[in-house]
Every structure is written in structure tokens, then in C-alpha cells.
GROMACS .gro file of C-alpha atoms in nm:
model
  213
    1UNK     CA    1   8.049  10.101   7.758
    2UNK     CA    2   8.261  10.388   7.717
    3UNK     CA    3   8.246  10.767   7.834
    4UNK     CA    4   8.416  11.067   7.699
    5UNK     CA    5   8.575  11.263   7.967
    6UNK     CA    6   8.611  11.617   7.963
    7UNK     CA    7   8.963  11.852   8.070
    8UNK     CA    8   8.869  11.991   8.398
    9UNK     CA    9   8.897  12.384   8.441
   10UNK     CA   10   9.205  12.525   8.556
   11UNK     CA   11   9.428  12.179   8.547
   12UNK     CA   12   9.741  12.132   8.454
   13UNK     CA   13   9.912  12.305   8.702
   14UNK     CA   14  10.249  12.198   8.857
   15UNK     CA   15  10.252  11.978   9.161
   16UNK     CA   16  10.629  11.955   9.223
   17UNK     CA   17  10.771  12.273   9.407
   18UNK     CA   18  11.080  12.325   9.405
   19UNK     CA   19  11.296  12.556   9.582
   20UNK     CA   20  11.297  12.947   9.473
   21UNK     CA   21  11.705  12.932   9.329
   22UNK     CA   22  11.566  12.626   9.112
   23UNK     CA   23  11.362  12.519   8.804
   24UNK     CA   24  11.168  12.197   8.736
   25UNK     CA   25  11.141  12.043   8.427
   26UNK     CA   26  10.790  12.176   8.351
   27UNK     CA   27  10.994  12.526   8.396
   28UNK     CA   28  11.292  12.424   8.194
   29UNK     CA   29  11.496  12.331   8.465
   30UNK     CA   30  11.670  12.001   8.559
   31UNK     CA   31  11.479  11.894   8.908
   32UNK     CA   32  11.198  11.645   8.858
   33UNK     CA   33  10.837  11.842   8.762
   34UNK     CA   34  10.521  11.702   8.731
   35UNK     CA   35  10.165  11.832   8.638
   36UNK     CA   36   9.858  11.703   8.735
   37UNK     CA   37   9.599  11.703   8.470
   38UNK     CA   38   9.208  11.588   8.602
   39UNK     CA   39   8.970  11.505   8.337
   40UNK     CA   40   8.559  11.483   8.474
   41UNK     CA   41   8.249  11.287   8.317
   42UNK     CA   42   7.885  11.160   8.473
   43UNK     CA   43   7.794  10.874   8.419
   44UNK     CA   44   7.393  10.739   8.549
   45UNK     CA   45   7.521  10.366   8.536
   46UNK     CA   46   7.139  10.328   8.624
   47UNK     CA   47   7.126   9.940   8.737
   48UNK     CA   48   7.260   9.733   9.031
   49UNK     CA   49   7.535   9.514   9.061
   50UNK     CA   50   7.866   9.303   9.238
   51UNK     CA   51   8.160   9.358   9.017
   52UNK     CA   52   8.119   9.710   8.829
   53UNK     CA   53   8.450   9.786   8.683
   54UNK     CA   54   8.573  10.148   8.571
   55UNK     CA   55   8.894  10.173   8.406
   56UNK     CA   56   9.089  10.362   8.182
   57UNK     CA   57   9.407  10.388   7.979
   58UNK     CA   58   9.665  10.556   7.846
   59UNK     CA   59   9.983  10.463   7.603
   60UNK     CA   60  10.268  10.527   7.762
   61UNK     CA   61  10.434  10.528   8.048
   62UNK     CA   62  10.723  10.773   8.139
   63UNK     CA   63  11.038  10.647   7.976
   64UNK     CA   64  11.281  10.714   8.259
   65UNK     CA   65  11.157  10.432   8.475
   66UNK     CA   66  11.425  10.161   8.518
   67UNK     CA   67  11.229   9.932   8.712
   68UNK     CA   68  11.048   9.771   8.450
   69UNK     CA   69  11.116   9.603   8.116
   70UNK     CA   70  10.881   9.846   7.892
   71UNK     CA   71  10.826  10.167   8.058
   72UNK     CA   72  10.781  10.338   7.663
   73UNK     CA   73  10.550  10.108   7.526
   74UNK     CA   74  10.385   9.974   7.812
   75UNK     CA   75  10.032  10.117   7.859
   76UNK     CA   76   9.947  10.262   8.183
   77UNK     CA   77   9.615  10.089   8.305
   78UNK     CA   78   9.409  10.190   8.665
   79UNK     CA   79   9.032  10.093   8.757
   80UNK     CA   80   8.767  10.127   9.074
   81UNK     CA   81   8.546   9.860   9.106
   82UNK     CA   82   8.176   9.880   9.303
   83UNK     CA   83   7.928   9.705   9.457
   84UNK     CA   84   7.660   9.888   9.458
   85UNK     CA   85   7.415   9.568   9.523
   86UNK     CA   86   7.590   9.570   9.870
   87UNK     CA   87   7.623   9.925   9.942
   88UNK     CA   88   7.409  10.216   9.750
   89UNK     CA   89   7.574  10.465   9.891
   90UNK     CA   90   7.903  10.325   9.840
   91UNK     CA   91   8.202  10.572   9.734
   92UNK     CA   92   8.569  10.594   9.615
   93UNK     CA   93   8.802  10.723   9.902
   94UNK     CA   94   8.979  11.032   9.887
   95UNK     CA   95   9.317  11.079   9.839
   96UNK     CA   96   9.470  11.390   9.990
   97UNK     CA   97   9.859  11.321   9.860
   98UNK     CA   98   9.980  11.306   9.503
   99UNK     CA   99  10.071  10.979   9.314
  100UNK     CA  100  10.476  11.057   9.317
  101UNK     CA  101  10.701  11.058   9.543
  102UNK     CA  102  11.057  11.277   9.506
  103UNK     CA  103  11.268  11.131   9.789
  104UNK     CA  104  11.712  11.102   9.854
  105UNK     CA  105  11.893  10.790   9.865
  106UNK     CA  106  12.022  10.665  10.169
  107UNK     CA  107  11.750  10.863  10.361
  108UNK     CA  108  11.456  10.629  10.513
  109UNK     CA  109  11.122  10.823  10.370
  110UNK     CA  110  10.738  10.782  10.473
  111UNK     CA  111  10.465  10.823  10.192
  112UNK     CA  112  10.063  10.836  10.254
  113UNK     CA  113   9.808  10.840  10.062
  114UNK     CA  114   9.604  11.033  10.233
  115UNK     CA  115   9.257  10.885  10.163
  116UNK     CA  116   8.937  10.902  10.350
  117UNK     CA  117   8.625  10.753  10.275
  118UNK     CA  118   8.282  10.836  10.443
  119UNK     CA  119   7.983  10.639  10.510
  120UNK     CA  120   8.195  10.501  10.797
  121UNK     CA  121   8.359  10.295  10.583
  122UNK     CA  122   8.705  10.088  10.604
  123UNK     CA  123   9.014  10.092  10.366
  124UNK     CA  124   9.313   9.821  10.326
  125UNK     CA  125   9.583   9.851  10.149
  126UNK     CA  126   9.837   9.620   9.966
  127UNK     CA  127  10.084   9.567   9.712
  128UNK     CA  128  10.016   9.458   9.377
  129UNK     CA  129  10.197   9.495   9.005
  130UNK     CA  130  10.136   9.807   8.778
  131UNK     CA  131   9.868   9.701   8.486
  132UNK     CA  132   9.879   9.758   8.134
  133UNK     CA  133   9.530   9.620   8.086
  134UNK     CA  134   9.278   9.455   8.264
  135UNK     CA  135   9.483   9.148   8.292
  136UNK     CA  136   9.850   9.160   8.225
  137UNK     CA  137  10.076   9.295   8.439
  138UNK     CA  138  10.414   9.491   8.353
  139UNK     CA  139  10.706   9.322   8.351
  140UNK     CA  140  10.983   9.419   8.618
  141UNK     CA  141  11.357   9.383   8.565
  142UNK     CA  142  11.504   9.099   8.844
  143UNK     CA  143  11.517   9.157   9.152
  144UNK     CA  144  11.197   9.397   9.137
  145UNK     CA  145  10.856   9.292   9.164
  146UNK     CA  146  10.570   9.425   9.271
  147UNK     CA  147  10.594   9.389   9.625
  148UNK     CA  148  10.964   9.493   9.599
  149UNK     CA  149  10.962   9.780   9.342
  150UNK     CA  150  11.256  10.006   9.404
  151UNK     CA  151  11.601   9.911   9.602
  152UNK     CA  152  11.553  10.000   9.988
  153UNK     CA  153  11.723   9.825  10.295
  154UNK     CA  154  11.487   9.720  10.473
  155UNK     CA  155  11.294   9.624  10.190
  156UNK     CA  156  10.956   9.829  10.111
  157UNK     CA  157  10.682   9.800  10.298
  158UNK     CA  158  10.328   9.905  10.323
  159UNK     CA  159  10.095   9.900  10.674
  160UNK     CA  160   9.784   9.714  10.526
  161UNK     CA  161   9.541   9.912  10.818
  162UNK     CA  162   9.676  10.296  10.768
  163UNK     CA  163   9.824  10.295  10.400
  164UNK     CA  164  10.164  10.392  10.499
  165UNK     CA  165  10.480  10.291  10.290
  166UNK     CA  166  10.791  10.278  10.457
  167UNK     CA  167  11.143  10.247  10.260
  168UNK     CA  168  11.488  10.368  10.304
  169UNK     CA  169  11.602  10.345   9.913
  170UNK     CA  170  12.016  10.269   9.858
  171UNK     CA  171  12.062  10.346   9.503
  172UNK     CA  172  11.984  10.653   9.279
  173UNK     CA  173  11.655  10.470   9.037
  174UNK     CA  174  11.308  10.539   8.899
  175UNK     CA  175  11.060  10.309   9.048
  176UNK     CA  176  10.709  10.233   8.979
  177UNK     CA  177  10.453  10.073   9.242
  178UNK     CA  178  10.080  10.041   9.237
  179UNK     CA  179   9.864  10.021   9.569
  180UNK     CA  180   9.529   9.839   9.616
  181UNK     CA  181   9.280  10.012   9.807
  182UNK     CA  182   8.974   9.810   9.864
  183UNK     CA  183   8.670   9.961  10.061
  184UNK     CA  184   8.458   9.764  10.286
  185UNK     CA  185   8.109   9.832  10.423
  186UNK     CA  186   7.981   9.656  10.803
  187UNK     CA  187   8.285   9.371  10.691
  188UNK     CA  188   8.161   9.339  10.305
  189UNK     CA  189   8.399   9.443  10.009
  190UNK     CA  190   8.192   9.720   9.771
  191UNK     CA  191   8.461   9.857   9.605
  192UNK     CA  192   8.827   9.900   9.522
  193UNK     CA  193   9.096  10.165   9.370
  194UNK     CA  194   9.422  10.104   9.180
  195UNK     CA  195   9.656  10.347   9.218
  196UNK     CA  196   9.937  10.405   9.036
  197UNK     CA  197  10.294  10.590   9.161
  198UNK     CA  198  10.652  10.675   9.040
  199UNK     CA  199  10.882  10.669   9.296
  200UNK     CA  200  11.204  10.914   9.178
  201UNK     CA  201  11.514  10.811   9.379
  202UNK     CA  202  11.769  11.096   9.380
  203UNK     CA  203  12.103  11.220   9.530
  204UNK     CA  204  12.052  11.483   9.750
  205UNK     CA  205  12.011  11.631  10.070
  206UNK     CA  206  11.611  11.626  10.185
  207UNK     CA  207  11.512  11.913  10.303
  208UNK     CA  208  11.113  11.986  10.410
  209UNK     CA  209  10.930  11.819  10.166
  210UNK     CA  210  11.132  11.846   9.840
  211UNK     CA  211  11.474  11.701   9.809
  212UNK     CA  212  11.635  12.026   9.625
  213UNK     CA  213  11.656  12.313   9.857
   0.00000   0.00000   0.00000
């Protein structure tokens, strides 16, 4: 089935904070801006079962990724799945930390998450291509792939117990990576989040949390 969702109040507002002698480009400026937009709906999916699936999609995704083949025409795709057979009370984690990451070549960077999930539940996390629907993947430009999405020496990494990724990026790139975060009751899977990220590779100097000041 399908559900229309509704523009939550007050969104829209800019995530990306850069420092007070600069602009973004949701201000007119040149440093990377973004804006998170949330959109809300209830649904009583009223029934039982192993392999719920809620997804959604949007056409496109943002041109200035390099990474992969399509980034203007390629639809952007994420989903949760439940088991709610399993688990009852089961529930999507949490995440405390925004989807995008603005970070300076040749400096190594850290990026979390941030998710929690109650009902003394379990997360792991891994690696797997963006979508553009249910089940085709984008297409990445050689040598990137999903478990090696932007340029970094070492290579990328994620820890598959805390969620962290790890990279020290070499080259100045727009880079898109998806994480898997499956949930897991007593040692059974009931659900699982796809979560999209851009990761914008710049030449600077980083300096707190933003790479402009």
C-alpha cells in the first residue's frame, strides 16, 4: 500500500553551520549547505508478520556526486524492514547525527551515526550499495564500490559492533555510501534501516566540526 506523508512543522531548517565570516549555499554562499526536511504519517499496519518492508523514493539524486555513473537521474531509494511476528515491540533505532558528512582531504575523519535503539536491543552495521529501487543498485564509476565509496588511504572502513566509519580521504570528490543497520532482538533479526549519506571531500583546513572556519 501506499501512505501520504505530511511536511513536518518547522522543517527545513539548515543543518550545515558554517563559520560567522561565511555563507552556505542555502544562504547564497559558496561552502556546502544542506537542509533537512522531515515529512510524518501513521500508519495502523494492523496484522503480523516476518518481512514488512517500508520504503520510499525520490527522483533525483544531487548532481555533484562523482562517485557514481547517474547521480541526476538515478532515483534515491531507502527502506526499514520489521518483524513484528518476532518482536511486537520492535522499533527503528535512533540516529542522533545527520546523513552528510563535510570533511578535508588528507585529514583522517571519524563519522557516527549516532543511533540507539531501546527494548535492549542490538544494532550491526555494514556496507552495502546506494538503491534506486527495491532491487537495483547504482552504478559506481571504477575503482568505487560500495564497500569502497570515496578515495581514502587506508581504505574506508566501518566497525560492524559500534557503527563507526573510519577514512582518511586523498583527493578533493563527492562520495555517496549507504549503511545497513539491522536490529536484533535475544539473537533474532526484527528489523533493519538503510541509510543513505553524501560524503563532501574538500580542501581545507578542519577546524571543530566544520571544515571552513
Amino acid at each position: 500500500g501506499t501512505a501520504t506523508m505530511t511536511e513536518a512543522p518547522g522543517t527545513g531548517q539548515e543543518i550545515t553551520h558554517p563559520c560567522s565570516s561565511a555563507s552556505s549555499t542555502c544562504a547564497g554562499g559558496t561552502d556546502p549547505g544542506f537542509q533537512q526536511w522531515q515529512y510524518r504519517v501513521t500508519v495502523d499496519i494492523g496484522a503480523r508478520c516476518t518481512d514488512w518492508i517500508f520504503s520510499w523514493s525520490f527522483c533525483c539524486r544531487n548532481i555533484i556526486v562523482n562517485t557514481v555513473l547517474n547521480p541526476s537521474t538515478d532515483l534515491m531509494y531507502i527502506e526499514a524492514t520489521l518483524n513484528n511476528m518476532a518482536d511486537t515491540s520492535a522499533s527503528s533505532p535512533v540516529f542522533a547525527n545527520f546523513p552528510v558528512a563535510i570533511i578535508c582531504a588528507g585529514q583522517p575523519f571519524n563519522y557516527n551515526d549516532g543511533a540507539s535503539v531501546g527494548n535492549c536491543d542490538s544494532l550491526a552495521y555494514s556496507l552495502i550499495s546506494p538503491r534506486t529501487d527495491l532491487m537495483t543498485d547504482v552504478t559506481y564509476v571504477l575503482p568505487y564500490s560500495a564497500t569502497n565509496p570515496i578515495a581514502s588511504a587506508p581504505p574506508l572502513s566501518i566497525n560492524p559492533v559500534t557503527g563507526e566509519i573510519t577514512m582518511d580521504p586523498t583527493i578533493i570528490q563527492v562520495g555517496l555510501t549507504t549503511v545497513l543497520v539491522r536490529t536484533y532482538h535475544n539473537g533474532v533479526l526484527v528489523g533493519s534501516v538503510i541509510r543513505d549519506m553524501q560524503i563532501i571531500v574538500t580542501n581545507c583546513s578542519n577546524t571543530n566540526n566544520y571544515p571552513t572556519c
